[in-house]
Short mmCIF file of C-alpha atoms and ligand atoms in Angstrom, two decimals:
data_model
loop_
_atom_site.label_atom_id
_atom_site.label_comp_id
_atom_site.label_asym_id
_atom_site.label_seq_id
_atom_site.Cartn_x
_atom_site.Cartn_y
_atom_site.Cartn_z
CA UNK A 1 -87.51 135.17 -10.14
CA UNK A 2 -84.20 135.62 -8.54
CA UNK A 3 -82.26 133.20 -10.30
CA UNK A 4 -81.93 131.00 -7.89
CA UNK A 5 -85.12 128.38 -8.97
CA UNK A 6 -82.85 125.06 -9.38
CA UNK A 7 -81.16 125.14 -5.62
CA UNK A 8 -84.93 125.16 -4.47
CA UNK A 9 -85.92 122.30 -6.89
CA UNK A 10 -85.30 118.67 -7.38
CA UNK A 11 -82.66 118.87 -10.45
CA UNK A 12 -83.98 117.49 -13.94
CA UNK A 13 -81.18 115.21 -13.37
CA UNK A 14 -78.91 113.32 -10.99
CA UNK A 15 -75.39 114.53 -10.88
CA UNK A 16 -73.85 111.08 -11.76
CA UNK A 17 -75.92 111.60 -15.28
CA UNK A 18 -74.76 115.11 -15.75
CA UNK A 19 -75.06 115.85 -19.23
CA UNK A 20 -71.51 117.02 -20.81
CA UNK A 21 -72.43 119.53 -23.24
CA UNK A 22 -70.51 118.95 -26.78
CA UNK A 23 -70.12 115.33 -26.12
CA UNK A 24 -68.90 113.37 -28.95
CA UNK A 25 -70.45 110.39 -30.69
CA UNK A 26 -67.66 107.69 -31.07
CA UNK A 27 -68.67 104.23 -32.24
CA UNK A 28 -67.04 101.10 -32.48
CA UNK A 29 -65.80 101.70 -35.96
CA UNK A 30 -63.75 104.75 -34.80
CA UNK A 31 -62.22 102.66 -31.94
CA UNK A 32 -61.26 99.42 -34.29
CA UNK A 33 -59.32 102.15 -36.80
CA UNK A 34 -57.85 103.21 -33.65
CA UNK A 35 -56.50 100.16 -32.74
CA UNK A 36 -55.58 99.66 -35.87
CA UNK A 37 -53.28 102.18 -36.02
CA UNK A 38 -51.47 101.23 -32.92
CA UNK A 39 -51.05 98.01 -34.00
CA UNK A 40 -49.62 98.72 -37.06
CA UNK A 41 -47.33 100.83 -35.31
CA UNK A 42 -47.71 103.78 -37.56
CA UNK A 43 -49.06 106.44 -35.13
CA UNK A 44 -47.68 109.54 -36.87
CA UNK A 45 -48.48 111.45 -40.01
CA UNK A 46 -49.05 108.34 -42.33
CA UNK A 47 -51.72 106.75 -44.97
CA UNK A 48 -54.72 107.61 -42.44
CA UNK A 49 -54.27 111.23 -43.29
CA UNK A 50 -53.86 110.80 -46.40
CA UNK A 51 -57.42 108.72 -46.94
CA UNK A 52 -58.69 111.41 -44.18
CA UNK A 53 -57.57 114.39 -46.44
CA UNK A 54 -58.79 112.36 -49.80
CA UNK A 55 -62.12 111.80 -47.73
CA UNK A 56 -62.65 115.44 -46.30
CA UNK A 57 -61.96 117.23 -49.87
CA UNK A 58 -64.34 114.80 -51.47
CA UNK A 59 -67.12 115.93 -49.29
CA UNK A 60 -66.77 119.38 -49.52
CA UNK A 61 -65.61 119.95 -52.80
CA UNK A 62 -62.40 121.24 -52.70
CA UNK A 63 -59.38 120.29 -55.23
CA UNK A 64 -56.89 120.03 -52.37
CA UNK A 65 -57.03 119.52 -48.35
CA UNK A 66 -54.20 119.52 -45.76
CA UNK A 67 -54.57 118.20 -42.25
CA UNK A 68 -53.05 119.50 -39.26
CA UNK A 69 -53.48 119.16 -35.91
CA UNK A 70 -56.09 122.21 -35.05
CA UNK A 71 -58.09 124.77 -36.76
CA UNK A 72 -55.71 127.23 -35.15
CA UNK A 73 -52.94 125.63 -37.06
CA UNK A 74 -54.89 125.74 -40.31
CA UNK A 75 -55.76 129.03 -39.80
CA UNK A 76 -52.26 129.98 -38.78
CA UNK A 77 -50.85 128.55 -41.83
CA UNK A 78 -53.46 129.69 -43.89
CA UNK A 79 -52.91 133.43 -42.92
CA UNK A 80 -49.04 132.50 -43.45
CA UNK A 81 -49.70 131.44 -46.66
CA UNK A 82 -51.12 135.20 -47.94
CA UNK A 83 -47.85 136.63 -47.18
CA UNK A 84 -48.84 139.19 -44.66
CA UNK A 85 -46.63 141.72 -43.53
CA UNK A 86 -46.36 143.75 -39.97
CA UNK A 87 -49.02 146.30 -40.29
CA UNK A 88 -51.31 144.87 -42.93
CA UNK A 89 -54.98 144.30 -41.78
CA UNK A 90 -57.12 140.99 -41.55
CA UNK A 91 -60.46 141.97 -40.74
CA UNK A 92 -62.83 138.95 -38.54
CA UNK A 93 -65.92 139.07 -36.78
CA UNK A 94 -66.29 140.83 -33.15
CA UNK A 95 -68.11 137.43 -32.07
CA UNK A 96 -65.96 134.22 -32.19
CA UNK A 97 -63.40 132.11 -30.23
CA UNK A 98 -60.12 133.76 -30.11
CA UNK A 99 -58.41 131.74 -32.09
CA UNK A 100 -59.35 133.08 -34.99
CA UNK A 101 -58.31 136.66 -33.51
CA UNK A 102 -54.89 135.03 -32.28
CA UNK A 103 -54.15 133.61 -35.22
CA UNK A 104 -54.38 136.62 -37.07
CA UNK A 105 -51.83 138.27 -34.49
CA UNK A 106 -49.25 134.99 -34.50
CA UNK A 107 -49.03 135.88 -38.34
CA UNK A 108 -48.06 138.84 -37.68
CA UNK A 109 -50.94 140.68 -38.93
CA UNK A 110 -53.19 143.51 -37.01
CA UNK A 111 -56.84 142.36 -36.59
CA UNK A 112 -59.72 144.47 -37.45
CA UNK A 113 -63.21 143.80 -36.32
CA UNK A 114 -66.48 143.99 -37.90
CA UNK A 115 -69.84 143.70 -36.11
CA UNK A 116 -72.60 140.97 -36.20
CA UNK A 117 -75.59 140.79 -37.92
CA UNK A 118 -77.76 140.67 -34.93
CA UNK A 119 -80.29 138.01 -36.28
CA UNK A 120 -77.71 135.37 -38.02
CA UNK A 121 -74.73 136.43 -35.82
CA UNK A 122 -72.33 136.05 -38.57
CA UNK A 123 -69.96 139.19 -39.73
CA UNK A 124 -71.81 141.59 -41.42
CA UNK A 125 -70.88 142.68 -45.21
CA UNK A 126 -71.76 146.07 -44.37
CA UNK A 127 -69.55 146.45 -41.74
CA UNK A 128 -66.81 144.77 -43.42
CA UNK A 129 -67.02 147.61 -46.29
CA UNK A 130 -66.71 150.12 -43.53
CA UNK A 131 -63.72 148.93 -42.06
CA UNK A 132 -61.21 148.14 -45.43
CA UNK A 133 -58.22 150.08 -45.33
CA UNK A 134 -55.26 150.71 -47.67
CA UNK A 135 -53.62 148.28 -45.12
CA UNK A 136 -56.34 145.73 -45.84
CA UNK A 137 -55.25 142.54 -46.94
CA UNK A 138 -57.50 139.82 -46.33
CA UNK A 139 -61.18 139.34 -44.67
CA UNK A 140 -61.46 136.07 -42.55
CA UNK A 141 -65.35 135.19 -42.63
CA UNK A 142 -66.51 132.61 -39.48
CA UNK A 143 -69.60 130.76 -40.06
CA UNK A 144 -71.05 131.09 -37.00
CA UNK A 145 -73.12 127.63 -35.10
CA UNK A 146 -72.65 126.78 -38.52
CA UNK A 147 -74.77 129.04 -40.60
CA UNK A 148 -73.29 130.62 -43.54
CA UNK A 149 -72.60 133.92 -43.74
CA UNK A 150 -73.50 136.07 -46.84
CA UNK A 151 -70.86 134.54 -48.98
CA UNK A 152 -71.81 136.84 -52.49
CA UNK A 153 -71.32 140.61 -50.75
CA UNK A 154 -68.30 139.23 -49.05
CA UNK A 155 -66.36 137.22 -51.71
CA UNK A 156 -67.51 140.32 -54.00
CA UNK A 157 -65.65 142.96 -51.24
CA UNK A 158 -62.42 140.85 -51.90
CA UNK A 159 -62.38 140.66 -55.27
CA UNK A 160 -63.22 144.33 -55.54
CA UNK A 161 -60.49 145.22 -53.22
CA UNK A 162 -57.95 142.88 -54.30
CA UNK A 163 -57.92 141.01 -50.93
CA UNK A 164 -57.39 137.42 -49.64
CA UNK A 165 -60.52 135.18 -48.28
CA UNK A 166 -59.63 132.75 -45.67
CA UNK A 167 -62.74 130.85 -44.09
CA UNK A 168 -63.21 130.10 -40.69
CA UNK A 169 -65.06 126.63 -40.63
CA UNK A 170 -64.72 125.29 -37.11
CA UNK A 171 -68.30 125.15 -37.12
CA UNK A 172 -69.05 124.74 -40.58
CA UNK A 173 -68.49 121.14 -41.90
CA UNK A 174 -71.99 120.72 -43.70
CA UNK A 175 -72.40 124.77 -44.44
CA UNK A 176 -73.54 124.92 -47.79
CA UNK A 177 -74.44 128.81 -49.53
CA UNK A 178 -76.26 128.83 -52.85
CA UNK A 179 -75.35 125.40 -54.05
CA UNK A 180 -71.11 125.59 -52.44
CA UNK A 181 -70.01 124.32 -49.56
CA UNK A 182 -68.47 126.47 -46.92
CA UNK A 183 -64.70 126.25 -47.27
CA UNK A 184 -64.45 126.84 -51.27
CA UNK A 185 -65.36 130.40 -52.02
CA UNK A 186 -61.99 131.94 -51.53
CA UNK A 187 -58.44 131.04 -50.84
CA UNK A 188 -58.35 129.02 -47.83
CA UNK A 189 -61.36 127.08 -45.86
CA UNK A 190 -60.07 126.30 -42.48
CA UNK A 191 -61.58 123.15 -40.47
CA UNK A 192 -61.81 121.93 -36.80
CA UNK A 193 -62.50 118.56 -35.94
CA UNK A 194 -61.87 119.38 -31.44
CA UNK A 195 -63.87 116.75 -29.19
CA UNK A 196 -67.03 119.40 -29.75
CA UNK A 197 -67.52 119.76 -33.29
CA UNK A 198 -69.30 117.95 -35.77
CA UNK A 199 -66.95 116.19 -36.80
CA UNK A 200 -63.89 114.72 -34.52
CA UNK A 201 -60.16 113.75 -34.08
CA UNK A 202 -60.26 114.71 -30.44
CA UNK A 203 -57.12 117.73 -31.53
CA UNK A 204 -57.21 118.53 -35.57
CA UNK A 205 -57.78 120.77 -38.74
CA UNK A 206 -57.71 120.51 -42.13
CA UNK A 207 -57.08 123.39 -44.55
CA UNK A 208 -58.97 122.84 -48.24
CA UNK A 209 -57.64 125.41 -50.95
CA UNK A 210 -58.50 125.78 -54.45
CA UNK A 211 -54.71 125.81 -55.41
CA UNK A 212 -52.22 122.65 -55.79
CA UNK A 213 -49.37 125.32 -54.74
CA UNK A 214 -50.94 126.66 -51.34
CA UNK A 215 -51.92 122.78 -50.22
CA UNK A 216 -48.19 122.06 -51.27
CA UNK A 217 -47.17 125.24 -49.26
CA UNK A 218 -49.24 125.02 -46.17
CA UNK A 219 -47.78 121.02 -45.84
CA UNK A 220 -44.07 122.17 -46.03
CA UNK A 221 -45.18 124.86 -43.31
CA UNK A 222 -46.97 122.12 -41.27
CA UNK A 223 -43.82 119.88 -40.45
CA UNK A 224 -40.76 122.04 -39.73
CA UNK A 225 -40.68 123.80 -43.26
CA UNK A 226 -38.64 120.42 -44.48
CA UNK A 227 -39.32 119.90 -48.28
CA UNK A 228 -39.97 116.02 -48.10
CA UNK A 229 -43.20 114.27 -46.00
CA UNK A 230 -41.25 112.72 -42.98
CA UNK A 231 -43.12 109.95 -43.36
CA UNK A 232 -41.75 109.20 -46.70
CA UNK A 233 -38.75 109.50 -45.35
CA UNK A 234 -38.61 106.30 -43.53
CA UNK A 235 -40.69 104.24 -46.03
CA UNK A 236 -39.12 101.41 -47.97
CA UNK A 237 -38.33 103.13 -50.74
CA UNK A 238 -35.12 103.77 -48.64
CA UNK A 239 -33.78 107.03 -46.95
CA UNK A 240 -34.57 109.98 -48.25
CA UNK A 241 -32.78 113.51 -47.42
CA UNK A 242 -35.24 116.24 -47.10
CA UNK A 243 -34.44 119.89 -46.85
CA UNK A 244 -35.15 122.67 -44.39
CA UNK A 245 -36.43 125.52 -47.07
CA UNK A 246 -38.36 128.03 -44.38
CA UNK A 247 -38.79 127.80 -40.60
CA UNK A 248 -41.93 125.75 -40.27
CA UNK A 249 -43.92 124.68 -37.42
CA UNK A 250 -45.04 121.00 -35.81
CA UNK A 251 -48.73 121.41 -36.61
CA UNK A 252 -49.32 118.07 -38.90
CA UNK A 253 -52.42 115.40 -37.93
CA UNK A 254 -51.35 112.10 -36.87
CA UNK A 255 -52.67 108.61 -38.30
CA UNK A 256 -53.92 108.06 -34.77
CA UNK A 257 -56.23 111.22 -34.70
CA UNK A 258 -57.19 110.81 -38.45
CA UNK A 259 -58.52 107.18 -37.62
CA UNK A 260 -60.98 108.77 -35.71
CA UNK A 261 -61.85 110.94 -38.18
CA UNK A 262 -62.43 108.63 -41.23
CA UNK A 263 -65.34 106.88 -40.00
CA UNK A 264 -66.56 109.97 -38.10
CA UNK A 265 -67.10 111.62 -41.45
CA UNK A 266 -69.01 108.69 -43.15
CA UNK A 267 -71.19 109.19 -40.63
CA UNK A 268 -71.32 113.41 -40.79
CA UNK A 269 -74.95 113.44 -42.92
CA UNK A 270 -76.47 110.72 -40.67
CA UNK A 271 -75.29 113.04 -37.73
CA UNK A 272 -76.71 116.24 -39.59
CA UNK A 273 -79.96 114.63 -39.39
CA UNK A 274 -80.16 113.71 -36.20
CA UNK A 275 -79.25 117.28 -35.05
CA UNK A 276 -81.98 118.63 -37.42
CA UNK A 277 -84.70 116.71 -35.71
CA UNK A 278 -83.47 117.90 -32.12
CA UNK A 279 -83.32 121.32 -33.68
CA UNK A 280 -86.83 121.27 -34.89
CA UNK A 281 -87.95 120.13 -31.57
CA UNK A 282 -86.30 122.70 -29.61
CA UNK A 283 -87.59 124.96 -32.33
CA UNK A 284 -90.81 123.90 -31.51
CA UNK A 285 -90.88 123.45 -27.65
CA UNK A 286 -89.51 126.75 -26.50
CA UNK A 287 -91.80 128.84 -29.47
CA UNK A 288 -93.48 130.33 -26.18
CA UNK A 289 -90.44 131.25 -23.98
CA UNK A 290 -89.53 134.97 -23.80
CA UNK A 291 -85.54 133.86 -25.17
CA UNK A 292 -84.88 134.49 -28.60
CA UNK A 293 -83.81 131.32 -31.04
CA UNK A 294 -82.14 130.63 -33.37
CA UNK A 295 -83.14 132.56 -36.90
CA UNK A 296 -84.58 130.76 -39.77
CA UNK A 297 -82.41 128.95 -42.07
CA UNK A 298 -81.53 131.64 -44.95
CA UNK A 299 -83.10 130.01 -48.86
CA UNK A 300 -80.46 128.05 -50.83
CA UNK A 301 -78.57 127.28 -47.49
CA UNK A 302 -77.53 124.95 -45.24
CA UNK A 303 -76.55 125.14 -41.87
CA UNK A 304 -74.38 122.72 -40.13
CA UNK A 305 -76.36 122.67 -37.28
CA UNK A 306 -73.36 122.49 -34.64
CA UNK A 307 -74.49 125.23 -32.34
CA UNK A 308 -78.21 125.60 -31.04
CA UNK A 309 -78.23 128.64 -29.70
CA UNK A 310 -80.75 130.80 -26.84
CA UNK A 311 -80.59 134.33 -26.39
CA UNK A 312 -81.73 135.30 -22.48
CA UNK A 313 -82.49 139.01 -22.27
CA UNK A 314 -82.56 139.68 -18.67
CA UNK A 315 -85.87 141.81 -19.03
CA UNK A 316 -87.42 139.45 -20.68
CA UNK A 317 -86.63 136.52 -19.01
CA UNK A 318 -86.22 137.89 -15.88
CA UNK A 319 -83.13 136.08 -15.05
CA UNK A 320 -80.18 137.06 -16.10
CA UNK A 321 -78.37 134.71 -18.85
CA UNK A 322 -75.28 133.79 -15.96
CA UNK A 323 -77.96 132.64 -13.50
CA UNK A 324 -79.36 130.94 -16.26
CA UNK A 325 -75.97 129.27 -17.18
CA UNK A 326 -75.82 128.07 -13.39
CA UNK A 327 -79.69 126.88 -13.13
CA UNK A 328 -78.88 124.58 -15.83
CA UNK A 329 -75.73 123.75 -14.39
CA UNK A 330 -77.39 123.18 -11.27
CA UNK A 331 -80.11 121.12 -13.16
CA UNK A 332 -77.09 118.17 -14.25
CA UNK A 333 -77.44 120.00 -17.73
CA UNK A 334 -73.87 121.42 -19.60
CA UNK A 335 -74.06 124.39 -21.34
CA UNK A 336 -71.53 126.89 -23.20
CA UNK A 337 -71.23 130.58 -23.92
CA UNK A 338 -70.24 130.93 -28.13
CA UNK A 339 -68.92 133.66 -27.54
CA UNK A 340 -68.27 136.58 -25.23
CA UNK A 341 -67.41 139.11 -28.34
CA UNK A 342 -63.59 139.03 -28.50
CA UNK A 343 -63.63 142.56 -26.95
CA UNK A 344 -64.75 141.49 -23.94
CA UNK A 345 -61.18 139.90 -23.29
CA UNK A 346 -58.59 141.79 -21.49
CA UNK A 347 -55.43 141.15 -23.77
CA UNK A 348 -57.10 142.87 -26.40
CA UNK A 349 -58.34 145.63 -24.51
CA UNK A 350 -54.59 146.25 -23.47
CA UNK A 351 -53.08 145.73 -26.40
CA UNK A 352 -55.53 147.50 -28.74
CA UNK A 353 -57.23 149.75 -26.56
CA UNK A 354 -60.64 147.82 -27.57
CA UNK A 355 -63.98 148.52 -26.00
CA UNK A 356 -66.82 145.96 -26.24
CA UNK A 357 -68.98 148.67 -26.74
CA UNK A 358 -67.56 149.42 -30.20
CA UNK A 359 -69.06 146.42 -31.65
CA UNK A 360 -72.62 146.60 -29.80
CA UNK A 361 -74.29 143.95 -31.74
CA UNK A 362 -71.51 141.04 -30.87
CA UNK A 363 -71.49 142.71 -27.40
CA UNK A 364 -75.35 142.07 -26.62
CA UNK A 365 -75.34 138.65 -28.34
CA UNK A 366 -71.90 137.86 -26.28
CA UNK A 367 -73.67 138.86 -22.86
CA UNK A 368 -77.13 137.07 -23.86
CA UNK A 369 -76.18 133.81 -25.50
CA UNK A 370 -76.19 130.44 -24.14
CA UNK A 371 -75.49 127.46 -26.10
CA UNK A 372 -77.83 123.97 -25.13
CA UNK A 373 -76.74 120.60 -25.89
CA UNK A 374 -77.23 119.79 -30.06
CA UNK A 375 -74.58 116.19 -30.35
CA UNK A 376 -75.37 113.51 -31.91
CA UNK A 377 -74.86 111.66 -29.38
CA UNK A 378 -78.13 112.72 -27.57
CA UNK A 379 -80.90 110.04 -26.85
CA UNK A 380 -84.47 111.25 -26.98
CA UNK A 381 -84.63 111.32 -23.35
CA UNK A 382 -81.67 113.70 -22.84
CA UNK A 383 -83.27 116.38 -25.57
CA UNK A 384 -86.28 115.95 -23.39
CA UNK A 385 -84.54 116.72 -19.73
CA UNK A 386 -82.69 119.45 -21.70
CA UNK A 387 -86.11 121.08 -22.60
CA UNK A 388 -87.39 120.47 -18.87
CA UNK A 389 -83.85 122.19 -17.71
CA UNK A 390 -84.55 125.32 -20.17
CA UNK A 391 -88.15 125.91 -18.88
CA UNK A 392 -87.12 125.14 -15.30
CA UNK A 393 -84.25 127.26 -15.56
CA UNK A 394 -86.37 130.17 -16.66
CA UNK A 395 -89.20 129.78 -14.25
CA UNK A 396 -91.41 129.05 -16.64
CA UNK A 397 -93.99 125.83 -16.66
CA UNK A 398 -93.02 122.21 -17.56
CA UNK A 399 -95.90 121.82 -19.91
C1 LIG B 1 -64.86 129.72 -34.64
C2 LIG B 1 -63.67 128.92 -34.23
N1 LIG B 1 -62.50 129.13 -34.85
C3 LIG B 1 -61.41 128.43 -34.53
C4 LIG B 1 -61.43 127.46 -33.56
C5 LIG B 1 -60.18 126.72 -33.20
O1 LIG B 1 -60.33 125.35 -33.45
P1 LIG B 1 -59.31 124.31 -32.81
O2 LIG B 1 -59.74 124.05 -31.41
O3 LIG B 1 -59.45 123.08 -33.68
O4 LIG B 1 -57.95 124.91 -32.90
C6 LIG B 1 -62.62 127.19 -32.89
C7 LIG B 1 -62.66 126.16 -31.84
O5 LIG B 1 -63.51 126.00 -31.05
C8 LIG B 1 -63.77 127.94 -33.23
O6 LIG B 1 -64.93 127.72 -32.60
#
């Protein structure tokens, strides 16, 4: 097998049908609230958000949620928030989107890396102990596809050390860990709701934090640093001054974007399910493939089920996982790559002297992964051509 099976072949499907991996499932509902909006005229930061924030604490338990307009934001503001200064130490996980790594930098912090747990993917505790420093101020935990990561060792590292807990959640809207939801254990749970994810606003983020004061804090951040809600400000209660107290930033959610949301997110359990029954059936269908899937679900968790993921080992498989990315390609079948580990990017390497080799777990999974189509928006007969597209892309028989 040289890789090269799906030029030879008839694809699974026809180009016009290509299947756009991460496509979201927007119904009617989400389009009337829309339109809504827009004819209401309020498009900015308005009483959407507010039901949307109301909404999203509700279903994961927090006391208090903030939306903005990206995860990056709410972690941005988050990391803000634990009053870093230059020099002190966030350590994240070798294997996730850069964002979380950028963030870290834009707050001025330095980012430290821990390695993967090679079966769950997600940041391992271990590692984590290794790595705290006097300089250590906070550890920033993703949940990786969605599954949570072992929550006890590392919310018991940061209470031992005296160190913050922000949560990266981009993937994590229905992560639950021994009875909590992903999001609550520390100070800050940060959210994304991009076209992709489980839940969307097309752009947007919501932080959740166990303290009135942060929420308060992260809000005032969120629109310029001015004391007073601008929309408020032009409400008919009359004009309202409002104060500049620190230089914020323009990351706040608009009405528009949160109508998309708020019926998105009555729907998130009906969504879960669906995703669980084409997880089970890829589960089940590629049990005699040579790639590796996903681990088991961990007892007294629940993953969100956002990322299905297939390692391709190139000896196993004998094709390499970037041939297989362009078989399925070639096959009318999207795909994505969560994530080359963050060492693999040349801005870090430069500016940290980084080698991917340093964190050899994220590094293998980074080189081997492949994400397949898991939305909720799939039909039965698009989970089946994405099975065909697997096999086919692997060389391996349709039956
Ligand atoms: C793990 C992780 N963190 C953060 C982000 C950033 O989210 P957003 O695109 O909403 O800024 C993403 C987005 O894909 C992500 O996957």
């Amino acid at each position: 097998m040289d890789g090269s099976s799906a030029s030879t072949e008839t694809p699974i499907r026809t180009k016009e049908r290509f299947l756009v991996f991460g496509a979201p499932a927007i119904e009617e509902e989400d389009i009337a609230e829309v339109v809504a909006s827009m004819r209401s005229g309020w498009l900015g930061t308005g009483p959407k958000v507010a039901r949307f924030e109301r909404d999203f604490a509700a279903y994961v338990n927090a006391s208090h949620a903030a939306a903005v307009n990206s995860c990056t934001a709410a972690l941005h503001l988050a990391l803000l928030s634990c009053g870093l200064k230059p020099g002190d130490e966030v350590i994240t996980t070798a294997l996730t989107f850069c964002a979380t790594v950028n963030a870290i930098i834009h707050a001025g912090a330095v980012p430290v890396l821990a390695d993967v747990d090679p079966m769950t993917m997600n940041i391992d505790p271990v590692d984590v102990a290794r790595r705290i420093t006097p300089r250590t101020r906070a550890i920033l935990p993703v949940h990786f596809a969605g599954r949570p990561c072992a929550m006890d060792e590392i919310a018991a590292l940061a209470a031992k050390h005296d160190l913050k807990l922000i949560e990266d959640c981009a993937h994590a809207i229905e992560t639950e860990y021994h009875g909590r939801k992903a999001g609550t254990f520390g100070d800050f749970g940060c959210f994304s709701f991009y076209v992709t994810k489980n839940v969307v606003t097309g752009e947007g983020g919501m932080v959740v934090a166990q303290s009135a004061e942060d929420i308060a804090h992260i809000k005032v951040l969120a629109l310029h640093g001015m004391s007073k809600d601008a929309w408020k400000r032009f409400s008919d209660e009359g004009y309202k001054h409002y104060q500049v107290v620190e230089a914020g930033f323009k990351y706040n959610m608009m009405d528009i974007q949160a109508a998309i949301g708020i019926h998105q997110l009555e729907r998130v359990e009906a969504y879960w399910k669906r995703r669980l029954a084409v997880w089970k059936r890829y589960d089940e269908v590629f049990a005699d493939l040579p790639v590796v899937r996903p681990a088991p679900f961990e007892p007294e968790t629940r993953h969100a089920l956002h990322l299905y993921t297939l390692l391709v080992d190139e000896a196993a498989c004998r094709v390499s996982r970037d041939a297989f990315l362009n078989n399925m390609t070639a096959h009318n079948v999207g795909v994505g790559v969560h994530y080359m580990s963050i060492a693999e990017h040349p801005y870090y390497q430069q500016t940290y002297g980084w080698r991917p080799e340093q964190w050899p777990h994220a590094m293998r999974v980074g080189r081997q992964t492949v994400s397949i189509p898991l939305s909720a928006k799939l039909e039965a007969a698009d989970v089946e051509d994405v099975i065909l597209a697997v096999r086919a892309s692997l060389g391996a028989a349709r039956a």
